[in-house]
mmCIF file with all atom_site columns, C-alpha atoms in Angstrom:
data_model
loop_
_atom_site.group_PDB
_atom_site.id
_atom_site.type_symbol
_atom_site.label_atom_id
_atom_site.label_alt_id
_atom_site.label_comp_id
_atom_site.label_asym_id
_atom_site.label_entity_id
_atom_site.label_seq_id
_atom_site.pdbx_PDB_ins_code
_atom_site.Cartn_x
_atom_site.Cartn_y
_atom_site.Cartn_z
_atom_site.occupancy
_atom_site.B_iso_or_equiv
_atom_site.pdbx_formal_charge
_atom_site.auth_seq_id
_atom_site.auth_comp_id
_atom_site.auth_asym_id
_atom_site.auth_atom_id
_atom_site.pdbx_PDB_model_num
ATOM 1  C CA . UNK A 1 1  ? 25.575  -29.621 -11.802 1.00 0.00 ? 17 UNK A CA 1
ATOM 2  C CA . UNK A 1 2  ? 22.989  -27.142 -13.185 1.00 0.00 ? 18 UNK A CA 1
ATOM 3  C CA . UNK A 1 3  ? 21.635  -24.147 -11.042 1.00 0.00 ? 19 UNK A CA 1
ATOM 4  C CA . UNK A 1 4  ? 18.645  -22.693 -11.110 1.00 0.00 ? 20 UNK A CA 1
ATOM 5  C CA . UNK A 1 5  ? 17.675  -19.054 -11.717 1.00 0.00 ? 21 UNK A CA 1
ATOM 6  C CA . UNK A 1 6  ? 14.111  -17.672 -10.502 1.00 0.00 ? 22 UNK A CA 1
ATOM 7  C CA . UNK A 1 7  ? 12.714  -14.814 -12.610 1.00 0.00 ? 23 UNK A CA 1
ATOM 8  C CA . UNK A 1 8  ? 11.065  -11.856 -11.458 1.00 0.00 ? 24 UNK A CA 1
ATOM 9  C CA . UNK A 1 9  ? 7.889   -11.416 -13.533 1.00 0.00 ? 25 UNK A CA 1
ATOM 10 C CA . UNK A 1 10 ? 6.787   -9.023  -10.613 1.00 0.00 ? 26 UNK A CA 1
ATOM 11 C CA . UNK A 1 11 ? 4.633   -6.611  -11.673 1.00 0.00 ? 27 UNK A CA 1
ATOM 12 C CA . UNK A 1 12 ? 4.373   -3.111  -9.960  1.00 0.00 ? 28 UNK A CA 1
ATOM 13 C CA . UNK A 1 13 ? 1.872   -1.031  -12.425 1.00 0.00 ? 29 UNK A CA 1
ATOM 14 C CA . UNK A 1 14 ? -0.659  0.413   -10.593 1.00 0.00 ? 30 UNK A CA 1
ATOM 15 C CA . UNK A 1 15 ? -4.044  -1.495  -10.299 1.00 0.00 ? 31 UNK A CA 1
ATOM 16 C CA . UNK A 1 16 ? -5.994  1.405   -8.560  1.00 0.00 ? 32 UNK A CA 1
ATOM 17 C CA . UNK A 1 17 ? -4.741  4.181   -10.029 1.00 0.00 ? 33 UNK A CA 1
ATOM 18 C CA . UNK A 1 18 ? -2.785  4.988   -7.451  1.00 0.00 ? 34 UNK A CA 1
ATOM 19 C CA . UNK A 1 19 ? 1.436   5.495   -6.661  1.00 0.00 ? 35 UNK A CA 1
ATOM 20 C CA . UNK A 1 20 ? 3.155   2.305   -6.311  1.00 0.00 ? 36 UNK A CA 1
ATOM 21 C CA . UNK A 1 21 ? 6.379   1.438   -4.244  1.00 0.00 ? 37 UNK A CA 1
ATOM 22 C CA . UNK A 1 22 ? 7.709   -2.172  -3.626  1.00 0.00 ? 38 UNK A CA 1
ATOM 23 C CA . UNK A 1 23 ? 9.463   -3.671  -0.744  1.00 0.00 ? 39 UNK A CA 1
ATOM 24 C CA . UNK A 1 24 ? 10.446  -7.270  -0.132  1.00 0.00 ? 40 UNK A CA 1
ATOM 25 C CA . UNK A 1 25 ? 8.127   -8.537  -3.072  1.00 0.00 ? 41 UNK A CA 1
ATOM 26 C CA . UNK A 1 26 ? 5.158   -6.734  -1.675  1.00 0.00 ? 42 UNK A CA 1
ATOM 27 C CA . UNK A 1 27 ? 3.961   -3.900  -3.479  1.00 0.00 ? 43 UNK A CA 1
ATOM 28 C CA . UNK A 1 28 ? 2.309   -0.779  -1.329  1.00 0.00 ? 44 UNK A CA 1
ATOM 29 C CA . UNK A 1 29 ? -0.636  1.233   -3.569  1.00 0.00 ? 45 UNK A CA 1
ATOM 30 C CA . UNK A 1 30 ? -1.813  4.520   -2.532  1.00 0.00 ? 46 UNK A CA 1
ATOM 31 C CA . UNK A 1 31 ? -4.683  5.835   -4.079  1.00 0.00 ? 47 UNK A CA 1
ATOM 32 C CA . UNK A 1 32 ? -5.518  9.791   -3.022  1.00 0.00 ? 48 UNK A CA 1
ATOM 33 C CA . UNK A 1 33 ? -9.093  10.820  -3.358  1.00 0.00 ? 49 UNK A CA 1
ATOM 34 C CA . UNK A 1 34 ? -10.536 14.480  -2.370  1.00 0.00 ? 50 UNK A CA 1
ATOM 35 C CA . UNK A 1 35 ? -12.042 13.054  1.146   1.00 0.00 ? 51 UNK A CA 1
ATOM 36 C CA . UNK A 1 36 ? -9.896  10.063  1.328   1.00 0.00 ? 52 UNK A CA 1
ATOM 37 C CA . UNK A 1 37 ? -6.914  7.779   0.976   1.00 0.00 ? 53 UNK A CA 1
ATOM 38 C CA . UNK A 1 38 ? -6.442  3.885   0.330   1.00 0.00 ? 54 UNK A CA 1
ATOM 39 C CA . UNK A 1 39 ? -3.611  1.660   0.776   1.00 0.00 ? 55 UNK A CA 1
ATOM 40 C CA . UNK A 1 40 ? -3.843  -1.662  -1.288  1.00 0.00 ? 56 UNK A CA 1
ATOM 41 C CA . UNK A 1 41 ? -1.083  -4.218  -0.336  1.00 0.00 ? 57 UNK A CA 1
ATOM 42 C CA . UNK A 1 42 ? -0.734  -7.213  -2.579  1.00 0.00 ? 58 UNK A CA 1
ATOM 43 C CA . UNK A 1 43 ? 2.392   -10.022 -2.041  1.00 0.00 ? 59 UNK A CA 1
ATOM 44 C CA . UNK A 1 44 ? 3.018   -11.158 -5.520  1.00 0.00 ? 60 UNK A CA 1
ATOM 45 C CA . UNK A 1 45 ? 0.215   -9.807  -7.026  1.00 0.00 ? 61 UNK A CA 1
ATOM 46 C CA . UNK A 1 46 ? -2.343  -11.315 -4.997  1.00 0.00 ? 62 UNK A CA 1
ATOM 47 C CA . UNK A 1 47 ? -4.438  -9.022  -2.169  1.00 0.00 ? 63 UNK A CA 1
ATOM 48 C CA . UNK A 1 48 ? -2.037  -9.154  1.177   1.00 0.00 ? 64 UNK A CA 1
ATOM 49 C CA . UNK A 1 49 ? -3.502  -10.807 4.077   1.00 0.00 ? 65 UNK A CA 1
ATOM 50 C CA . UNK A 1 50 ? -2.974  -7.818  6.597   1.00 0.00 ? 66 UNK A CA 1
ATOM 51 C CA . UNK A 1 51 ? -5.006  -8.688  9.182   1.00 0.00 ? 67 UNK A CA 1
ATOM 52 C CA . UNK A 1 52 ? -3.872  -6.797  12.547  1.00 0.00 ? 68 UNK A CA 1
ATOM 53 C CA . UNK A 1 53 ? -1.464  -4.691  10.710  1.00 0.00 ? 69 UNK A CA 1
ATOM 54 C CA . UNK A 1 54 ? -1.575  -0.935  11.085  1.00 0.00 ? 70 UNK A CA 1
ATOM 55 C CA . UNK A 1 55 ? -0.469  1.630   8.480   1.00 0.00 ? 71 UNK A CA 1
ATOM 56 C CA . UNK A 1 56 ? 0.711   5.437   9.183   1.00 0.00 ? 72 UNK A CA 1
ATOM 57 C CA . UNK A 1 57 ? 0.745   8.239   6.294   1.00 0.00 ? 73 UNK A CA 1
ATOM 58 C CA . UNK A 1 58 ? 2.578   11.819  7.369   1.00 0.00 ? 74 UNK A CA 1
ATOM 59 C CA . UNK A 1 59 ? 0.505   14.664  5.018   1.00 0.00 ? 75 UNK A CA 1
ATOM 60 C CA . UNK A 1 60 ? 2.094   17.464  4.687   1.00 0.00 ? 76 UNK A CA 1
ATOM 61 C CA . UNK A 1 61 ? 0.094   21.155  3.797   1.00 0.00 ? 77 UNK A CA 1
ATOM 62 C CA . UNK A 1 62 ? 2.547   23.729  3.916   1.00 0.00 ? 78 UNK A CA 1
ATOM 63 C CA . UNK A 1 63 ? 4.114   24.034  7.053   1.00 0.00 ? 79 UNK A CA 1
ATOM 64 C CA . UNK A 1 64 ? 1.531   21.452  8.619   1.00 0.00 ? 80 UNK A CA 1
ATOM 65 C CA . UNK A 1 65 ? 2.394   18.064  9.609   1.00 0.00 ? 81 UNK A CA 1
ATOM 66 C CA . UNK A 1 66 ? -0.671  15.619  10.254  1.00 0.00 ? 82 UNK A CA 1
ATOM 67 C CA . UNK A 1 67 ? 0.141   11.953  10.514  1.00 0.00 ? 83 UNK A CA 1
ATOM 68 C CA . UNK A 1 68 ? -2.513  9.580   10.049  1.00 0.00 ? 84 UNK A CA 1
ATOM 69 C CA . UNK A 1 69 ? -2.855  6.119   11.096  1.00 0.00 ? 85 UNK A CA 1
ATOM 70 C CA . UNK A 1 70 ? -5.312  3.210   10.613  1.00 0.00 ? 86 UNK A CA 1
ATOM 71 C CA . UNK A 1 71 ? -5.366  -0.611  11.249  1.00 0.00 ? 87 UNK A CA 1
ATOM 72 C CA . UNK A 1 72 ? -7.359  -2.790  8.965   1.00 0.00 ? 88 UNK A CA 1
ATOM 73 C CA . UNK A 1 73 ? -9.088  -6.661  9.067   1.00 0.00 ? 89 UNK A CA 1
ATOM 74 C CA . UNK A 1 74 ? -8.721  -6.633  4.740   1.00 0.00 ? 90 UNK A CA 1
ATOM 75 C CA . UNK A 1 75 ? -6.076  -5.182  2.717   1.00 0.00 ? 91 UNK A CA 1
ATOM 76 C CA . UNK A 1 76 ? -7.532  -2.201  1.681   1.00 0.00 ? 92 UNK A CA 1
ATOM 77 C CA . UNK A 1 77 ? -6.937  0.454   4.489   1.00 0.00 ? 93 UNK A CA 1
ATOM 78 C CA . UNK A 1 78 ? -9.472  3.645   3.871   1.00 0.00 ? 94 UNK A CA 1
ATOM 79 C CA . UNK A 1 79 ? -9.090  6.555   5.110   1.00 0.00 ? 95 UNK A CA 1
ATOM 80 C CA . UNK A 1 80 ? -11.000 9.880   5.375   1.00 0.00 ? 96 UNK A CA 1
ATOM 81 C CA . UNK A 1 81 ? -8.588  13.035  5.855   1.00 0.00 ? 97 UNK A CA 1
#
């Protein structure tokens, strides 16, 4: 009996320009801009249906802590700061 092997031809480059970190097949882009920041979420390298799903992103300025959070109908989640 032969077994089967599935390769991972995931690819985690940035699309946006942004930071990239993967978990469970699903890789997490954030993208900072001077007023703003976006999380793009893409299962297999297709756009992530997150619909109802919230994300939360702790900035940090020194000695200030500010933790953001935003819920999103698509799966890009903007976000002024």
């Amino acid at each position: 009996s032969g077994a089967a092997i599935a390769a991972d031809n995931h690819d985690t480059k940035p699309l946006h320009g942004g930071v990239v970190a993967q978990a469970k097949d699903v890789d997490y882009e954030l993208v900072s801009g001077a007023d703003k920041l976006q999380l793009y979420v893409r299962d297999h390298g297709k756009p992530a249906d997150v619909a109802g799903m919230a994300a939360k992103v702790t900035l940090l300025t020194g000695t200030e802590k500010q933790d953001v959070r935003k819920r999103s109908a698509n799966y890009v989640f903007p976000q002024s700061v």
